[in-house]
Amino acid sequence: AQSVTQLDSQVPVFEEAPVELRCNYSSSVSVYLFWYVQYPNQGLQLLLKYLSGSTLVKGINGFEAEFNKSQTSFHLRKPSVHISDTAEYFCARAEGSSNTGKLIFGQGTTLQVKP
Amino acid sequence: GAGVSQSPRYKVAKRGQDVALRCDPISGHVSLFWYQQALGQGPEFLTYFQNEAQLDKSGLPSDRFFAERPEGSVSTLKIQRTQQEDSAVYLCASSDRRPNQPQHFGDGTRLSIL
């Protein structure tokens, strides 16, 4: 079965430091990957998506991710975090061959930005 | 424009009661998804509609769970004879029919079963 694994449940980091949130996926012919952010008591907001093309994807709020087929990874990065980036982050993939199908999510990574 | 709207935001029910959760998708969005998010976990797929047709209900955990979208817009997720393990946040998402369009999520309904 297709799956997504987020390797870190919590990532503490100081404000203005760089951060990387790790995500690995199970290999398949076609892969469509997403990163979502969830603030407390809110729904999920799309940060960025990889559907095809360039392996470096830029998203909102200064985040970017790199699709690495050989390592089956899609790690999320930000060069300098803010307190306001404190939230839960979810990596997800679309199931099957369509990029608009149901999403399979990882367990989530809590990003804790400290002053 | 307006996003996905879910109501109620919070619902407390006693074990054994029936509950109904509502989702108003973004106007014109053909696809509608329901997910269940347990505490500290990622969302898990429940069911999917394309217009009024329920094309996939493979994620519904039991026959106590029922979803409908009779006119292809508003959807209702109903849980009968609720149990404590049903306590979770229920998220609704909608998307456009055009290719490459992402799912837009509502803020969810937090369901607590006592």
Tab-separated table of C-alpha atoms in Angstrom:
chain	number	residue	atom	x	y	z
A	1	ALA	CA	0.000	0.000	0.000
A	2	GLN	CA	1.098	3.532	-0.703
A	3	SER	CA	2.364	5.316	2.393
A	4	VAL	CA	3.996	8.461	3.736
A	5	THR	CA	6.410	8.538	6.655
A	6	GLN	CA	7.372	11.624	8.572
A	7	LEU	CA	10.531	10.815	10.412
A	8	ASP	CA	10.319	13.347	13.234
A	9	SER	CA	7.323	13.810	15.511
A	10	GLN	CA	8.693	17.050	16.977
A	11	VAL	CA	11.307	19.511	15.762
A	12	PRO	CA	12.366	22.282	18.160
A	13	VAL	CA	14.285	25.165	16.609
A	14	PHE	CA	15.255	28.693	17.555
A	15	GLU	CA	13.820	31.682	15.762
A	16	GLU	CA	15.732	32.706	12.617
A	17	ALA	CA	17.446	29.303	12.389
A	18	PRO	CA	16.980	27.041	9.353
A	19	VAL	CA	14.751	23.993	9.577
A	20	GLU	CA	14.141	20.774	7.659
A	21	LEU	CA	11.113	18.544	8.157
A	22	ARG	CA	11.632	15.095	6.706
A	23	CYS	CA	9.194	13.076	4.643
A	24	ASN	CA	9.633	9.764	2.836
A	25	TYR	CA	7.103	8.060	0.583
A	26	SER	CA	6.681	4.553	-0.741
A	27	SER	CA	7.833	4.301	-4.318
A	28	SER	CA	5.367	4.052	-7.197
A	29	VAL	CA	5.194	4.900	-10.889
A	30	SER	CA	3.507	8.251	-10.425
A	31	VAL	CA	3.843	10.332	-7.275
A	32	TYR	CA	2.062	13.518	-6.332
A	33	LEU	CA	3.204	15.047	-3.060
A	34	PHE	CA	1.990	17.841	-0.827
A	35	TRP	CA	2.909	19.653	2.350
A	36	TYR	CA	0.129	21.081	4.501
A	37	VAL	CA	0.310	23.197	7.669
A	38	GLN	CA	-2.238	23.061	10.471
A	39	TYR	CA	-2.471	25.788	13.094
A	40	PRO	CA	-4.286	25.010	16.377
A	41	ASN	CA	-8.020	24.479	15.961
A	42	GLN	CA	-7.851	25.096	12.244
A	43	GLY	CA	-7.992	23.046	9.079
A	44	LEU	CA	-5.105	22.263	6.768
A	45	GLN	CA	-3.565	24.920	4.561
A	46	LEU	CA	-1.574	23.950	1.481
A	47	LEU	CA	2.079	25.043	1.611
A	48	LEU	CA	3.270	23.540	-1.655
A	49	LYS	CA	2.820	20.644	-4.039
A	50	TYR	CA	4.870	18.532	-6.405
A	51	LEU	CA	3.005	17.237	-9.442
A	52	SER	CA	5.747	17.073	-12.083
A	53	GLY	CA	8.594	19.099	-13.549
A	54	SER	CA	11.192	20.852	-11.442
A	55	THR	CA	12.193	18.892	-8.390
A	56	LEU	CA	12.575	22.056	-6.299
A	57	VAL	CA	9.186	23.368	-5.351
A	58	LYS	CA	8.618	26.751	-3.759
A	59	GLY	CA	5.602	27.415	-1.611
A	60	ILE	CA	4.048	30.048	0.570
A	61	ASN	CA	5.587	31.637	3.665
A	62	GLY	CA	9.145	31.059	2.415
A	63	PHE	CA	8.959	27.253	2.466
A	64	GLU	CA	10.376	25.014	-0.229
A	65	ALA	CA	10.711	21.279	-0.757
A	66	GLU	CA	12.809	19.039	-2.946
A	67	PHE	CA	11.493	15.933	-4.647
A	68	ASN	CA	14.174	13.228	-4.617
A	69	LYS	CA	13.125	10.164	-6.560
A	70	SER	CA	16.185	8.058	-5.797
A	71	GLN	CA	15.778	8.562	-2.050
A	72	THR	CA	11.954	8.637	-2.191
A	73	SER	CA	11.988	11.803	-0.118
A	74	PHE	CA	10.203	15.147	-0.141
A	75	HIS	CA	11.755	17.148	2.686
A	76	LEU	CA	10.425	20.583	3.609
A	77	ARG	CA	12.861	23.397	4.307
A	78	LYS	CA	12.900	27.013	5.386
A	79	PRO	CA	16.109	29.030	5.705
A	80	SER	CA	14.941	31.183	8.615
A	81	VAL	CA	11.901	30.397	10.753
A	82	HIS	CA	9.633	32.760	12.656
A	83	ILE	CA	7.669	32.261	15.843
A	84	SER	CA	4.536	32.281	13.704
A	85	ASP	CA	5.720	29.105	11.929
A	86	THR	CA	4.969	27.096	15.068
A	87	ALA	CA	2.366	24.581	13.907
A	88	GLU	CA	1.770	20.994	12.835
A	89	TYR	CA	3.080	20.052	9.396
A	90	PHE	CA	1.767	17.167	7.317
A	91	CYS	CA	3.291	15.527	4.295
A	92	ALA	CA	0.783	13.832	2.008
A	93	ARG	CA	0.498	12.031	-1.293
A	94	ALA	CA	-2.394	11.547	-3.648
A	95	GLU	CA	-3.358	7.917	-3.911
A	96	GLY	CA	-3.278	6.215	-7.266
A	97	SER	CA	-2.520	7.710	-10.638
A	98	SER	CA	-4.457	10.944	-10.268
A	99	ASN	CA	-3.165	14.049	-8.535
A	100	THR	CA	-6.690	14.990	-7.501
A	101	GLY	CA	-7.565	11.829	-5.613
A	102	LYS	CA	-7.811	11.156	-1.920
A	103	LEU	CA	-4.795	12.054	0.178
A	104	ILE	CA	-2.689	9.772	2.334
A	105	PHE	CA	-1.089	11.687	5.177
A	106	GLY	CA	1.937	11.167	7.343
A	107	GLN	CA	1.680	11.290	11.111
A	108	GLY	CA	2.682	14.931	11.255
A	109	THR	CA	5.630	16.892	12.623
A	110	THR	CA	5.219	19.533	15.301
A	111	LEU	CA	7.485	22.487	14.603
A	112	GLN	CA	8.235	24.405	17.791
A	113	VAL	CA	9.971	27.729	17.177
A	114	LYS	CA	11.570	29.161	20.277
A	115	PRO	CA	12.502	32.826	20.800
B	1	GLY	CA	-14.056	34.161	-1.661
B	2	ALA	CA	-15.627	31.915	0.934
B	3	GLY	CA	-13.770	28.785	1.889
B	4	VAL	CA	-15.010	25.399	3.019
B	5	SER	CA	-17.379	25.826	5.937
B	6	GLN	CA	-18.075	23.146	8.528
B	7	SER	CA	-20.628	23.112	11.312
B	8	PRO	CA	-20.804	22.746	14.168
B	9	ARG	CA	-17.203	23.525	15.108
B	10	TYR	CA	-17.565	21.540	18.318
B	11	LYS	CA	-19.979	18.763	19.176
B	12	VAL	CA	-20.314	16.885	22.434
B	13	ALA	CA	-22.547	13.840	22.519
B	14	LYS	CA	-23.233	10.990	24.864
B	15	ARG	CA	-22.289	7.493	23.816
B	16	GLY	CA	-25.090	5.959	21.841
B	17	GLN	CA	-26.458	9.206	20.422
B	18	ASP	CA	-26.580	9.982	16.709
B	19	VAL	CA	-24.730	13.013	15.338
B	20	ALA	CA	-24.718	14.873	12.021
B	21	LEU	CA	-21.834	16.975	10.757
B	22	ARG	CA	-22.264	19.438	7.920
B	23	CYS	CA	-19.896	20.580	5.193
B	24	ASP	CA	-20.435	23.476	2.786
B	25	PRO	CA	-17.793	23.191	0.057
B	26	ILE	CA	-16.449	26.039	-2.021
B	27	SER	CA	-19.055	27.009	-4.586
B	28	GLY	CA	-18.646	25.093	-7.822
B	29	HIS	CA	-16.296	22.467	-6.416
B	30	VAL	CA	-17.209	19.097	-7.783
B	31	SER	CA	-15.135	16.885	-5.501
B	32	LEU	CA	-15.737	16.582	-1.777
B	33	PHE	CA	-13.763	14.524	0.725
B	34	TRP	CA	-14.246	13.631	4.387
B	35	TYR	CA	-11.301	12.810	6.639
B	36	GLN	CA	-11.058	11.753	10.276
B	37	GLN	CA	-8.199	13.094	12.392
B	38	ALA	CA	-7.582	11.427	15.736
B	39	LEU	CA	-5.671	13.336	18.389
B	40	GLY	CA	-1.987	13.618	17.483
B	41	GLN	CA	-2.437	11.825	14.159
B	42	GLY	CA	-2.623	12.728	10.510
B	43	PRO	CA	-6.003	12.855	8.784
B	44	GLU	CA	-7.338	9.579	7.428
B	45	PHE	CA	-9.630	9.309	4.433
B	46	LEU	CA	-13.262	8.399	5.028
B	47	THR	CA	-15.208	8.981	1.825
B	48	TYR	CA	-15.291	10.865	-1.493
B	49	PHE	CA	-18.030	12.408	-3.612
B	50	GLN	CA	-17.998	13.635	-7.155
B	51	ASN	CA	-21.075	15.819	-7.436
B	52	GLU	CA	-23.828	13.769	-5.757
B	53	ALA	CA	-22.220	10.410	-6.435
B	54	GLN	CA	-20.349	8.730	-3.613
B	55	LEU	CA	-17.503	7.146	-5.535
B	56	ASP	CA	-15.410	5.848	-2.665
B	57	LYS	CA	-16.478	4.992	0.864
B	58	SER	CA	-13.688	2.567	1.613
B	59	GLY	CA	-12.472	4.561	4.620
B	60	LEU	CA	-15.709	4.549	6.594
B	61	PRO	CA	-14.829	2.559	9.733
B	62	SER	CA	-18.182	0.859	10.210
B	63	ASP	CA	-21.755	0.781	9.013
B	64	ARG	CA	-22.555	3.334	11.723
B	65	PHE	CA	-20.965	5.963	9.486
B	66	PHE	CA	-23.000	7.332	6.611
B	67	ALA	CA	-22.379	10.279	4.284
B	68	GLU	CA	-24.548	11.950	1.697
B	69	ARG	CA	-24.456	14.830	-0.764
B	70	PRO	CA	-27.921	14.741	-2.334
B	71	GLU	CA	-27.706	17.860	-4.500
B	72	GLY	CA	-24.000	17.814	-5.216
B	73	SER	CA	-23.142	20.697	-2.917
B	74	VAL	CA	-23.637	20.455	0.862
B	75	SER	CA	-22.615	17.163	2.439
B	76	THR	CA	-23.563	15.586	5.743
B	77	LEU	CA	-21.610	12.972	7.641
B	78	LYS	CA	-23.800	11.045	10.044
B	79	ILE	CA	-22.614	8.780	12.810
B	80	GLN	CA	-25.164	6.526	14.456
B	81	ARG	CA	-24.914	5.051	17.958
B	82	THR	CA	-21.713	6.943	18.666
B	83	GLN	CA	-18.892	5.309	20.593
B	84	GLN	CA	-15.943	6.809	22.425
B	85	GLU	CA	-13.525	5.827	19.665
B	86	ASP	CA	-15.454	8.110	17.315
B	87	SER	CA	-14.014	11.107	19.166
B	88	ALA	CA	-11.888	12.971	16.635
B	89	VAL	CA	-11.776	16.006	14.387
B	90	TYR	CA	-13.711	15.488	11.177
B	91	LEU	CA	-12.334	17.456	8.257
B	92	CYS	CA	-14.050	18.212	4.992
B	93	ALA	CA	-12.188	19.205	1.826
B	94	SER	CA	-13.317	20.199	-1.650
B	95	SER	CA	-11.592	20.628	-4.974
B	96	ASP	CA	-12.224	21.845	-8.483
B	97	ARG	CA	-12.717	19.434	-11.388
B	98	ARG	CA	-9.789	20.923	-13.293
B	99	PRO	CA	-6.531	18.952	-13.259
B	100	ASN	CA	-3.854	19.707	-10.695
B	101	GLN	CA	-6.171	21.511	-8.325
B	102	PRO	CA	-5.453	20.908	-4.641
B	103	GLN	CA	-7.948	20.123	-1.912
B	104	HIS	CA	-9.128	23.025	0.239
B	105	PHE	CA	-9.915	22.135	3.831
B	106	GLY	CA	-12.449	23.440	6.295
B	107	ASP	CA	-11.604	24.076	9.950
B	108	GLY	CA	-13.178	20.794	10.991
B	109	THR	CA	-15.694	19.624	13.572
B	110	ARG	CA	-14.249	18.440	16.862
B	111	LEU	CA	-16.456	15.586	18.085
B	112	SER	CA	-16.235	14.448	21.693
B	113	ILE	CA	-18.149	11.376	22.830
B	114	LEU	CA	-18.685	11.096	26.574
